[in-house]
Amino acid sequence: MHTTRSIAVLGAVSAAAFLTACGSMSSGAMAPSFNQSSLPPTIQVPAGNKVAMETVGKGDITYECRDKANMPGQTEWVFVGPDAKLMDRSGKQVGKYYGPPATWESMDGSKLTATQLAVAPSGPTSLPYQLVKANPAMGSGAMTGVTYIQRVALQGGVAPAAMPCTPATKGQKQVVQYQADYIFYKAS
């Protein structure tokens, strides 16, 4: 019995060590660049661009209950803007994402806005995948030369379901949490 328990504990420790080693390999400098081949074609970055930076954005998205456009008496939750920290793959904050307008800002002070080119469904409880074309960066630093940004690996962020948006709740705001990977590309 004691030997069986020792073998089981040793096996669990070995498995944990193996998983830790694998995890540290994937976040190091030797990690391969993001592979977009499994993404919908509409949000794939055109050839001639390469991954310059991979970040994980984690934060909040604010929605406001407003009148539906051209539909008197009907209301809907409307996206107001994001407020998220951008972390590198090791968990260190490297920037922030906020808006409106949607702005990606590096800790070095360089920042940019972008124009949405395409979205594609990612899942019923998550924001859609997104591809944006970067506008020229303001300031010099990590955002200088960025051509495209993809939003992938989404968790959450959809309009609130817990509180209905009705004419009686018009003007109220709700904040929902989300997480997404933002992949920054530069011309190769």
Short mmCIF file of N, CA and C in Angstrom, two decimals:
data_model
loop_
_atom_site.label_atom_id
_atom_site.label_comp_id
_atom_site.label_asym_id
_atom_site.label_seq_id
_atom_site.Cartn_x
_atom_site.Cartn_y
_atom_site.Cartn_z
N MET A 1 0.83 -1.20 0.00
CA MET A 1 0.00 0.00 0.00
C MET A 1 0.87 1.26 0.00
N HIS A 2 1.87 1.29 0.90
CA HIS A 2 2.77 2.43 0.99
C HIS A 2 3.54 2.62 -0.32
N THR A 3 3.97 1.53 -0.94
CA THR A 3 4.71 1.60 -2.21
C THR A 3 3.82 2.12 -3.32
N THR A 4 2.56 1.68 -3.36
CA THR A 4 1.62 2.14 -4.38
C THR A 4 1.39 3.65 -4.26
N ARG A 5 1.23 4.12 -3.01
CA ARG A 5 1.01 5.55 -2.78
C ARG A 5 2.26 6.33 -3.20
N SER A 6 3.45 5.84 -2.87
CA SER A 6 4.70 6.51 -3.25
C SER A 6 4.84 6.61 -4.76
N ILE A 7 4.49 5.52 -5.46
CA ILE A 7 4.56 5.53 -6.92
C ILE A 7 3.57 6.53 -7.49
N ALA A 8 2.37 6.58 -6.92
CA ALA A 8 1.35 7.52 -7.40
C ALA A 8 1.81 8.96 -7.19
N VAL A 9 2.36 9.25 -6.00
CA VAL A 9 2.84 10.60 -5.72
C VAL A 9 4.00 10.96 -6.65
N LEU A 10 4.94 10.04 -6.83
CA LEU A 10 6.07 10.27 -7.73
C LEU A 10 5.58 10.53 -9.15
N GLY A 11 4.59 9.76 -9.58
CA GLY A 11 4.02 9.96 -10.93
C GLY A 11 3.39 11.33 -11.07
N ALA A 12 2.64 11.76 -10.06
CA ALA A 12 1.99 13.07 -10.10
C ALA A 12 3.03 14.20 -10.13
N VAL A 13 4.09 14.07 -9.31
CA VAL A 13 5.14 15.08 -9.28
C VAL A 13 5.85 15.13 -10.63
N SER A 14 6.14 13.96 -11.20
CA SER A 14 6.80 13.92 -12.51
C SER A 14 5.94 14.57 -13.58
N ALA A 15 4.63 14.28 -13.57
CA ALA A 15 3.73 14.87 -14.56
C ALA A 15 3.68 16.38 -14.40
N ALA A 16 3.62 16.87 -13.16
CA ALA A 16 3.59 18.31 -12.93
C ALA A 16 4.87 18.97 -13.42
N ALA A 17 6.01 18.34 -13.15
CA ALA A 17 7.29 18.88 -13.61
C ALA A 17 7.35 18.93 -15.14
N PHE A 18 6.86 17.87 -15.78
CA PHE A 18 6.84 17.82 -17.24
C PHE A 18 5.96 18.93 -17.81
N LEU A 19 4.75 19.10 -17.24
CA LEU A 19 3.85 20.14 -17.73
C LEU A 19 4.43 21.53 -17.51
N THR A 20 5.10 21.73 -16.37
CA THR A 20 5.73 23.03 -16.10
C THR A 20 6.82 23.30 -17.13
N ALA A 21 7.63 22.30 -17.42
CA ALA A 21 8.69 22.47 -18.41
C ALA A 21 8.11 22.78 -19.78
N CYS A 22 7.06 22.07 -20.16
CA CYS A 22 6.42 22.34 -21.46
C CYS A 22 5.86 23.75 -21.51
N GLY A 23 5.21 24.17 -20.41
CA GLY A 23 4.64 25.51 -20.36
C GLY A 23 5.69 26.58 -20.46
N SER A 24 6.84 26.38 -19.81
CA SER A 24 7.87 27.40 -19.87
C SER A 24 8.52 27.44 -21.24
N MET A 25 8.55 26.33 -21.95
CA MET A 25 9.13 26.33 -23.29
C MET A 25 8.27 27.15 -24.24
N SER A 26 6.95 27.06 -24.09
CA SER A 26 6.08 27.75 -25.04
C SER A 26 6.05 29.26 -24.83
N SER A 27 6.45 29.74 -23.65
CA SER A 27 6.40 31.18 -23.43
C SER A 27 7.76 31.84 -23.57
N GLY A 28 8.77 31.07 -23.86
CA GLY A 28 10.11 31.63 -23.97
C GLY A 28 10.38 32.21 -25.34
N ALA A 29 11.60 32.67 -25.53
CA ALA A 29 11.99 33.29 -26.79
C ALA A 29 11.95 32.30 -27.95
N MET A 30 12.01 31.00 -27.64
CA MET A 30 12.03 30.00 -28.69
C MET A 30 10.62 29.63 -29.17
N ALA A 31 9.58 30.20 -28.56
CA ALA A 31 8.21 29.86 -28.94
C ALA A 31 7.95 30.27 -30.39
N PRO A 32 7.26 29.42 -31.15
CA PRO A 32 6.96 29.77 -32.53
C PRO A 32 5.95 30.93 -32.58
N SER A 33 5.98 31.67 -33.67
CA SER A 33 5.02 32.76 -33.84
C SER A 33 3.61 32.21 -33.96
N PHE A 34 2.67 33.08 -33.70
CA PHE A 34 1.26 32.72 -33.79
C PHE A 34 0.96 32.17 -35.18
N ASN A 35 0.20 31.09 -35.23
CA ASN A 35 -0.19 30.46 -36.49
C ASN A 35 -1.66 30.78 -36.76
N GLN A 36 -1.92 31.51 -37.82
CA GLN A 36 -3.29 31.94 -38.11
C GLN A 36 -4.04 31.01 -39.06
N SER A 37 -3.44 29.87 -39.43
CA SER A 37 -4.05 28.99 -40.44
C SER A 37 -5.41 28.43 -40.03
N SER A 38 -5.68 28.33 -38.72
CA SER A 38 -6.97 27.77 -38.29
C SER A 38 -8.06 28.85 -38.17
N LEU A 39 -7.71 30.10 -38.42
CA LEU A 39 -8.69 31.19 -38.31
C LEU A 39 -9.51 31.32 -39.59
N PRO A 40 -10.71 31.88 -39.49
CA PRO A 40 -11.49 32.12 -40.70
C PRO A 40 -10.69 32.98 -41.69
N PRO A 41 -10.76 32.67 -42.98
CA PRO A 41 -9.98 33.42 -43.98
C PRO A 41 -10.20 34.93 -43.94
N THR A 42 -11.40 35.37 -43.58
CA THR A 42 -11.70 36.80 -43.58
C THR A 42 -10.89 37.58 -42.56
N ILE A 43 -10.37 36.92 -41.52
CA ILE A 43 -9.59 37.67 -40.53
C ILE A 43 -8.10 37.31 -40.56
N GLN A 44 -7.68 36.58 -41.58
CA GLN A 44 -6.26 36.28 -41.71
C GLN A 44 -5.52 37.49 -42.28
N VAL A 45 -4.34 37.74 -41.74
CA VAL A 45 -3.52 38.87 -42.18
C VAL A 45 -2.89 38.52 -43.53
N PRO A 46 -2.90 39.45 -44.47
CA PRO A 46 -2.34 39.17 -45.80
C PRO A 46 -0.85 38.80 -45.75
N ALA A 47 -0.43 38.05 -46.75
CA ALA A 47 0.99 37.71 -46.91
C ALA A 47 1.80 38.99 -46.95
N GLY A 48 3.05 38.92 -46.55
CA GLY A 48 3.91 40.10 -46.54
C GLY A 48 3.95 40.77 -45.18
N ASN A 49 3.32 40.16 -44.18
CA ASN A 49 3.32 40.67 -42.82
C ASN A 49 3.73 39.54 -41.89
N LYS A 50 4.43 39.89 -40.81
CA LYS A 50 4.85 38.87 -39.85
C LYS A 50 4.50 39.32 -38.44
N VAL A 51 4.36 38.34 -37.55
CA VAL A 51 4.02 38.64 -36.16
C VAL A 51 5.16 39.44 -35.53
N ALA A 52 4.81 40.59 -34.94
CA ALA A 52 5.79 41.44 -34.27
C ALA A 52 5.65 41.34 -32.76
N MET A 53 4.41 41.09 -32.27
CA MET A 53 4.16 41.05 -30.84
C MET A 53 2.86 40.29 -30.58
N GLU A 54 2.86 39.46 -29.55
CA GLU A 54 1.66 38.76 -29.13
C GLU A 54 1.32 39.23 -27.72
N THR A 55 0.07 39.64 -27.51
CA THR A 55 -0.35 40.09 -26.19
C THR A 55 -1.65 39.42 -25.80
N VAL A 56 -1.90 39.41 -24.50
CA VAL A 56 -3.17 38.95 -23.96
C VAL A 56 -3.83 40.16 -23.31
N GLY A 57 -5.00 40.53 -23.83
CA GLY A 57 -5.75 41.64 -23.26
C GLY A 57 -6.78 41.11 -22.28
N LYS A 58 -6.78 41.68 -21.09
CA LYS A 58 -7.75 41.25 -20.08
C LYS A 58 -8.32 42.49 -19.41
N GLY A 59 -9.65 42.58 -19.41
CA GLY A 59 -10.25 43.77 -18.82
C GLY A 59 -11.76 43.77 -18.95
N ASP A 60 -12.31 44.95 -19.20
CA ASP A 60 -13.76 45.17 -19.20
C ASP A 60 -14.20 45.80 -20.51
N ILE A 61 -15.45 45.53 -20.84
CA ILE A 61 -16.11 46.21 -21.94
C ILE A 61 -17.40 46.80 -21.39
N THR A 62 -17.64 48.07 -21.70
CA THR A 62 -18.83 48.75 -21.23
C THR A 62 -19.87 48.78 -22.33
N TYR A 63 -21.12 48.48 -21.94
CA TYR A 63 -22.27 48.56 -22.84
C TYR A 63 -23.27 49.54 -22.23
N GLU A 64 -24.04 50.21 -23.10
CA GLU A 64 -25.08 51.11 -22.63
C GLU A 64 -26.39 50.74 -23.31
N CYS A 65 -27.47 50.79 -22.54
CA CYS A 65 -28.80 50.52 -23.08
C CYS A 65 -29.27 51.78 -23.83
N ARG A 66 -29.46 51.64 -25.15
CA ARG A 66 -29.82 52.78 -26.00
C ARG A 66 -30.95 52.40 -26.95
N ASP A 67 -31.55 53.42 -27.58
CA ASP A 67 -32.56 53.19 -28.61
C ASP A 67 -31.91 52.50 -29.81
N LYS A 68 -32.64 51.55 -30.41
CA LYS A 68 -32.18 50.94 -31.65
C LYS A 68 -32.30 51.96 -32.76
N ALA A 69 -31.31 51.98 -33.63
CA ALA A 69 -31.33 52.93 -34.75
C ALA A 69 -32.55 52.68 -35.64
N ASN A 70 -33.27 53.73 -35.97
CA ASN A 70 -34.44 53.68 -36.86
C ASN A 70 -35.52 52.70 -36.41
N MET A 71 -35.61 52.43 -35.10
CA MET A 71 -36.64 51.52 -34.57
C MET A 71 -37.22 52.14 -33.29
N PRO A 72 -38.14 53.10 -33.46
CA PRO A 72 -38.70 53.80 -32.30
C PRO A 72 -39.29 52.83 -31.27
N GLY A 73 -39.00 53.11 -29.99
CA GLY A 73 -39.56 52.31 -28.90
C GLY A 73 -38.79 51.02 -28.61
N GLN A 74 -37.80 50.69 -29.44
CA GLN A 74 -37.01 49.47 -29.20
C GLN A 74 -35.62 49.85 -28.71
N THR A 75 -35.10 49.04 -27.81
CA THR A 75 -33.79 49.32 -27.22
C THR A 75 -32.86 48.12 -27.38
N GLU A 76 -31.55 48.38 -27.22
CA GLU A 76 -30.56 47.31 -27.30
C GLU A 76 -29.31 47.74 -26.54
N TRP A 77 -28.50 46.75 -26.14
CA TRP A 77 -27.21 47.04 -25.54
C TRP A 77 -26.25 47.44 -26.66
N VAL A 78 -25.58 48.58 -26.49
CA VAL A 78 -24.65 49.10 -27.49
C VAL A 78 -23.25 49.13 -26.89
N PHE A 79 -22.29 48.62 -27.65
CA PHE A 79 -20.87 48.62 -27.25
C PHE A 79 -20.42 50.06 -27.07
N VAL A 80 -19.88 50.40 -25.89
CA VAL A 80 -19.38 51.75 -25.63
C VAL A 80 -17.86 51.80 -25.76
N GLY A 81 -17.17 50.82 -25.14
CA GLY A 81 -15.72 50.83 -25.26
C GLY A 81 -15.04 49.85 -24.33
N PRO A 82 -13.77 49.54 -24.66
CA PRO A 82 -12.98 48.61 -23.86
C PRO A 82 -12.07 49.34 -22.86
N ASP A 83 -11.63 48.60 -21.86
CA ASP A 83 -10.62 49.07 -20.93
C ASP A 83 -9.87 47.82 -20.45
N ALA A 84 -8.70 47.56 -21.04
CA ALA A 84 -7.98 46.32 -20.75
C ALA A 84 -6.48 46.56 -20.65
N LYS A 85 -5.82 45.69 -19.89
CA LYS A 85 -4.36 45.67 -19.84
C LYS A 85 -3.88 44.68 -20.89
N LEU A 86 -2.78 45.03 -21.55
CA LEU A 86 -2.15 44.13 -22.51
C LEU A 86 -0.92 43.53 -21.85
N MET A 87 -0.88 42.21 -21.77
CA MET A 87 0.23 41.50 -21.14
C MET A 87 0.99 40.70 -22.20
N ASP A 88 2.30 40.51 -21.99
CA ASP A 88 3.02 39.60 -22.87
C ASP A 88 2.72 38.17 -22.43
N ARG A 89 3.28 37.19 -23.12
CA ARG A 89 2.97 35.79 -22.82
C ARG A 89 3.47 35.35 -21.44
N SER A 90 4.39 36.12 -20.84
CA SER A 90 4.86 35.75 -19.50
C SER A 90 4.04 36.43 -18.40
N GLY A 91 3.08 37.29 -18.79
CA GLY A 91 2.21 37.94 -17.82
C GLY A 91 2.62 39.34 -17.43
N LYS A 92 3.66 39.88 -18.05
CA LYS A 92 4.11 41.25 -17.75
C LYS A 92 3.30 42.24 -18.58
N GLN A 93 2.82 43.31 -17.93
CA GLN A 93 2.05 44.32 -18.67
C GLN A 93 2.96 45.04 -19.64
N VAL A 94 2.54 45.08 -20.92
CA VAL A 94 3.30 45.75 -21.97
C VAL A 94 2.52 46.91 -22.59
N GLY A 95 1.24 47.06 -22.19
CA GLY A 95 0.44 48.14 -22.76
C GLY A 95 -0.97 48.11 -22.24
N LYS A 96 -1.82 48.87 -22.95
CA LYS A 96 -3.24 48.91 -22.59
C LYS A 96 -4.06 49.12 -23.85
N TYR A 97 -5.34 48.78 -23.73
CA TYR A 97 -6.28 48.90 -24.84
C TYR A 97 -7.51 49.59 -24.28
N TYR A 98 -7.93 50.68 -24.91
CA TYR A 98 -9.04 51.47 -24.39
C TYR A 98 -9.74 52.20 -25.53
N GLY A 99 -10.84 52.84 -25.22
CA GLY A 99 -11.54 53.61 -26.24
C GLY A 99 -12.84 54.16 -25.70
N PRO A 100 -13.56 54.87 -26.52
CA PRO A 100 -13.35 55.15 -27.93
C PRO A 100 -12.40 56.33 -28.16
N PRO A 101 -11.82 56.39 -29.34
CA PRO A 101 -11.75 55.32 -30.33
C PRO A 101 -10.84 54.20 -29.80
N ALA A 102 -11.04 53.01 -30.35
CA ALA A 102 -10.23 51.86 -29.95
C ALA A 102 -8.76 52.21 -30.13
N THR A 103 -7.99 52.15 -29.03
CA THR A 103 -6.60 52.56 -29.04
C THR A 103 -5.75 51.51 -28.34
N TRP A 104 -4.68 51.09 -28.98
CA TRP A 104 -3.70 50.18 -28.40
C TRP A 104 -2.49 51.03 -28.06
N GLU A 105 -2.07 51.01 -26.80
CA GLU A 105 -0.95 51.85 -26.36
C GLU A 105 0.10 51.00 -25.65
N SER A 106 1.33 51.15 -26.08
CA SER A 106 2.46 50.45 -25.47
C SER A 106 2.91 51.20 -24.22
N MET A 107 3.57 50.50 -23.32
CA MET A 107 4.11 51.14 -22.11
C MET A 107 5.17 52.18 -22.47
N ASP A 108 5.74 52.10 -23.69
CA ASP A 108 6.75 53.08 -24.11
C ASP A 108 6.12 54.39 -24.61
N GLY A 109 4.76 54.45 -24.60
CA GLY A 109 4.06 55.67 -25.00
C GLY A 109 3.59 55.69 -26.44
N SER A 110 4.11 54.80 -27.29
CA SER A 110 3.62 54.75 -28.68
C SER A 110 2.21 54.15 -28.67
N LYS A 111 1.37 54.63 -29.56
CA LYS A 111 -0.01 54.13 -29.61
C LYS A 111 -0.56 54.26 -31.01
N LEU A 112 -1.66 53.53 -31.25
CA LEU A 112 -2.31 53.61 -32.55
C LEU A 112 -3.79 53.30 -32.44
N THR A 113 -4.50 53.75 -33.44
CA THR A 113 -5.90 53.38 -33.64
C THR A 113 -5.92 52.54 -34.92
N ALA A 114 -7.09 52.03 -35.27
CA ALA A 114 -7.15 51.16 -36.44
C ALA A 114 -8.54 51.20 -37.05
N THR A 115 -8.64 50.67 -38.26
CA THR A 115 -9.90 50.57 -38.99
C THR A 115 -10.28 49.10 -39.11
N GLN A 116 -11.48 48.77 -38.67
CA GLN A 116 -11.93 47.38 -38.74
C GLN A 116 -12.11 46.94 -40.19
N LEU A 117 -11.52 45.78 -40.52
CA LEU A 117 -11.67 45.21 -41.85
C LEU A 117 -12.67 44.06 -41.87
N ALA A 118 -12.68 43.24 -40.81
CA ALA A 118 -13.55 42.06 -40.81
C ALA A 118 -13.74 41.53 -39.39
N VAL A 119 -14.88 40.86 -39.19
CA VAL A 119 -15.15 40.10 -37.97
C VAL A 119 -15.69 38.74 -38.41
N ALA A 120 -15.57 37.76 -37.50
CA ALA A 120 -16.09 36.41 -37.76
C ALA A 120 -16.48 35.81 -36.41
N PRO A 121 -17.55 35.01 -36.38
CA PRO A 121 -17.98 34.43 -35.10
C PRO A 121 -16.88 33.59 -34.45
N SER A 122 -16.78 33.71 -33.12
CA SER A 122 -15.79 32.92 -32.39
C SER A 122 -16.45 31.96 -31.41
N GLY A 123 -17.66 32.25 -31.00
CA GLY A 123 -18.38 31.42 -30.05
C GLY A 123 -19.58 32.17 -29.51
N PRO A 124 -20.58 31.47 -29.00
CA PRO A 124 -21.83 32.12 -28.59
C PRO A 124 -21.70 33.05 -27.39
N THR A 125 -20.70 32.86 -26.54
CA THR A 125 -20.57 33.70 -25.35
C THR A 125 -19.34 34.61 -25.40
N SER A 126 -18.76 34.74 -26.59
CA SER A 126 -17.54 35.56 -26.74
C SER A 126 -17.67 36.55 -27.88
N LEU A 127 -16.90 37.62 -27.76
CA LEU A 127 -16.81 38.58 -28.85
C LEU A 127 -16.35 37.87 -30.12
N PRO A 128 -16.60 38.46 -31.29
CA PRO A 128 -16.13 37.83 -32.52
C PRO A 128 -14.63 38.02 -32.73
N TYR A 129 -14.06 37.15 -33.57
CA TYR A 129 -12.70 37.39 -34.05
C TYR A 129 -12.74 38.73 -34.78
N GLN A 130 -11.59 39.39 -34.86
CA GLN A 130 -11.56 40.69 -35.53
C GLN A 130 -10.20 40.89 -36.21
N LEU A 131 -10.24 41.54 -37.36
CA LEU A 131 -9.03 41.97 -38.05
C LEU A 131 -9.16 43.47 -38.29
N VAL A 132 -8.12 44.22 -37.86
CA VAL A 132 -8.11 45.66 -38.10
C VAL A 132 -6.82 46.05 -38.81
N LYS A 133 -6.90 47.09 -39.61
CA LYS A 133 -5.72 47.66 -40.28
C LYS A 133 -5.30 48.86 -39.45
N ALA A 134 -4.04 48.83 -39.02
CA ALA A 134 -3.53 49.88 -38.14
C ALA A 134 -3.35 51.20 -38.88
N ASN A 135 -3.71 52.29 -38.21
CA ASN A 135 -3.38 53.63 -38.68
C ASN A 135 -1.94 53.91 -38.25
N PRO A 136 -1.28 54.88 -38.86
CA PRO A 136 0.11 55.17 -38.44
C PRO A 136 0.18 55.44 -36.93
N ALA A 137 1.23 54.91 -36.31
CA ALA A 137 1.41 55.07 -34.87
C ALA A 137 1.73 56.51 -34.49
N MET A 138 1.29 56.87 -33.29
CA MET A 138 1.66 58.16 -32.71
C MET A 138 2.80 57.88 -31.74
N GLY A 139 3.87 58.65 -31.82
CA GLY A 139 5.04 58.39 -30.99
C GLY A 139 5.87 57.27 -31.60
N SER A 140 7.06 57.06 -31.07
CA SER A 140 7.88 55.99 -31.60
C SER A 140 8.09 54.95 -30.51
N GLY A 141 8.11 53.69 -30.95
CA GLY A 141 8.25 52.59 -30.01
C GLY A 141 7.66 51.33 -30.58
N ALA A 142 7.12 50.47 -29.71
CA ALA A 142 6.63 49.15 -30.12
C ALA A 142 5.51 49.23 -31.16
N MET A 143 4.70 50.28 -31.15
CA MET A 143 3.58 50.37 -32.09
C MET A 143 3.99 50.93 -33.45
N THR A 144 5.19 51.46 -33.55
CA THR A 144 5.67 52.00 -34.82
C THR A 144 5.79 50.88 -35.85
N GLY A 145 5.18 51.08 -37.00
CA GLY A 145 5.27 50.11 -38.09
C GLY A 145 4.26 48.98 -38.03
N VAL A 146 3.38 48.95 -37.01
CA VAL A 146 2.35 47.91 -36.96
C VAL A 146 1.41 48.11 -38.14
N THR A 147 1.12 47.02 -38.85
CA THR A 147 0.26 47.09 -40.04
C THR A 147 -1.14 46.55 -39.77
N TYR A 148 -1.23 45.45 -39.01
CA TYR A 148 -2.52 44.80 -38.72
C TYR A 148 -2.52 44.32 -37.28
N ILE A 149 -3.74 44.17 -36.73
CA ILE A 149 -3.94 43.56 -35.41
C ILE A 149 -5.09 42.58 -35.53
N GLN A 150 -4.88 41.38 -35.01
CA GLN A 150 -5.94 40.37 -34.95
C GLN A 150 -6.39 40.22 -33.50
N ARG A 151 -7.70 40.04 -33.31
CA ARG A 151 -8.25 39.70 -31.99
C ARG A 151 -8.69 38.24 -32.07
N VAL A 152 -8.07 37.39 -31.26
CA VAL A 152 -8.33 35.95 -31.30
C VAL A 152 -8.38 35.41 -29.87
N ALA A 153 -8.63 34.10 -29.72
CA ALA A 153 -8.65 33.41 -28.42
C ALA A 153 -9.55 34.15 -27.43
N LEU A 154 -10.78 34.36 -27.83
CA LEU A 154 -11.70 35.20 -27.06
C LEU A 154 -12.44 34.45 -25.96
N GLN A 155 -12.62 35.15 -24.86
CA GLN A 155 -13.41 34.65 -23.74
C GLN A 155 -14.27 35.79 -23.22
N GLY A 156 -15.59 35.63 -23.34
CA GLY A 156 -16.51 36.63 -22.80
C GLY A 156 -16.59 37.89 -23.62
N GLY A 157 -17.15 38.93 -22.98
CA GLY A 157 -17.22 40.25 -23.60
C GLY A 157 -18.51 40.58 -24.33
N VAL A 158 -19.43 39.61 -24.43
CA VAL A 158 -20.67 39.90 -25.15
C VAL A 158 -21.60 40.76 -24.29
N ALA A 159 -22.59 41.35 -24.95
CA ALA A 159 -23.54 42.23 -24.26
C ALA A 159 -24.15 41.52 -23.05
N PRO A 160 -24.44 42.28 -22.01
CA PRO A 160 -24.95 41.67 -20.77
C PRO A 160 -26.27 40.93 -20.98
N ALA A 161 -26.37 39.77 -20.35
CA ALA A 161 -27.61 38.99 -20.44
C ALA A 161 -28.38 39.04 -19.13
N ALA A 162 -27.70 39.36 -18.03
CA ALA A 162 -28.32 39.33 -16.72
C ALA A 162 -29.36 40.44 -16.55
N MET A 163 -29.16 41.56 -17.21
CA MET A 163 -30.08 42.69 -17.08
C MET A 163 -30.66 43.01 -18.45
N PRO A 164 -31.98 42.97 -18.60
CA PRO A 164 -32.55 43.29 -19.90
C PRO A 164 -32.43 44.79 -20.22
N CYS A 165 -32.31 45.07 -21.49
CA CYS A 165 -32.28 46.46 -21.97
C CYS A 165 -33.69 46.78 -22.45
N THR A 166 -34.35 47.66 -21.73
CA THR A 166 -35.73 48.03 -22.03
C THR A 166 -35.84 49.56 -22.03
N PRO A 167 -36.94 50.11 -22.52
CA PRO A 167 -37.09 51.56 -22.44
C PRO A 167 -36.94 52.09 -21.00
N ALA A 168 -37.32 51.28 -20.02
CA ALA A 168 -37.20 51.70 -18.62
C ALA A 168 -35.75 51.74 -18.13
N THR A 169 -34.87 50.95 -18.76
CA THR A 169 -33.45 50.91 -18.34
C THR A 169 -32.54 51.69 -19.30
N LYS A 170 -33.16 52.40 -20.25
CA LYS A 170 -32.38 53.17 -21.22
C LYS A 170 -31.44 54.12 -20.50
N GLY A 171 -30.19 54.18 -20.97
CA GLY A 171 -29.19 55.05 -20.37
C GLY A 171 -28.32 54.35 -19.34
N GLN A 172 -28.76 53.20 -18.86
CA GLN A 172 -27.95 52.47 -17.88
C GLN A 172 -26.78 51.78 -18.58
N LYS A 173 -25.68 51.67 -17.85
CA LYS A 173 -24.49 51.02 -18.38
C LYS A 173 -24.21 49.74 -17.61
N GLN A 174 -23.64 48.77 -18.30
CA GLN A 174 -23.22 47.51 -17.70
C GLN A 174 -21.80 47.22 -18.17
N VAL A 175 -21.01 46.65 -17.28
CA VAL A 175 -19.63 46.30 -17.60
C VAL A 175 -19.50 44.79 -17.56
N VAL A 176 -18.91 44.22 -18.60
CA VAL A 176 -18.67 42.78 -18.65
C VAL A 176 -17.17 42.53 -18.82
N GLN A 177 -16.70 41.43 -18.27
CA GLN A 177 -15.29 41.09 -18.38
C GLN A 177 -15.03 40.31 -19.66
N TYR A 178 -13.80 40.43 -20.14
CA TYR A 178 -13.41 39.67 -21.33
C TYR A 178 -11.91 39.45 -21.32
N GLN A 179 -11.49 38.54 -22.18
CA GLN A 179 -10.07 38.31 -22.43
C GLN A 179 -9.91 37.97 -23.90
N ALA A 180 -8.84 38.44 -24.50
CA ALA A 180 -8.57 38.16 -25.91
C ALA A 180 -7.08 38.31 -26.16
N ASP A 181 -6.59 37.53 -27.12
CA ASP A 181 -5.21 37.72 -27.59
C ASP A 181 -5.25 38.76 -28.70
N TYR A 182 -4.33 39.71 -28.64
CA TYR A 182 -4.15 40.70 -29.70
C TYR A 182 -2.79 40.41 -30.33
N ILE A 183 -2.81 40.05 -31.61
CA ILE A 183 -1.61 39.71 -32.34
C ILE A 183 -1.27 40.88 -33.27
N PHE A 184 -0.09 41.48 -33.06
CA PHE A 184 0.34 42.64 -33.82
C PHE A 184 1.29 42.21 -34.94
N TYR A 185 1.05 42.72 -36.13
CA TYR A 185 1.87 42.37 -37.32
C TYR A 185 2.58 43.61 -37.84
N LYS A 186 3.73 43.37 -38.45
CA LYS A 186 4.46 44.41 -39.17
C LYS A 186 4.84 43.85 -40.53
N ALA A 187 5.07 44.73 -41.50
CA ALA A 187 5.47 44.30 -42.84
C ALA A 187 6.79 43.54 -42.75
N SER A 188 6.86 42.44 -43.50
CA SER A 188 8.10 41.64 -43.46
C SER A 188 9.06 41.99 -44.57
#
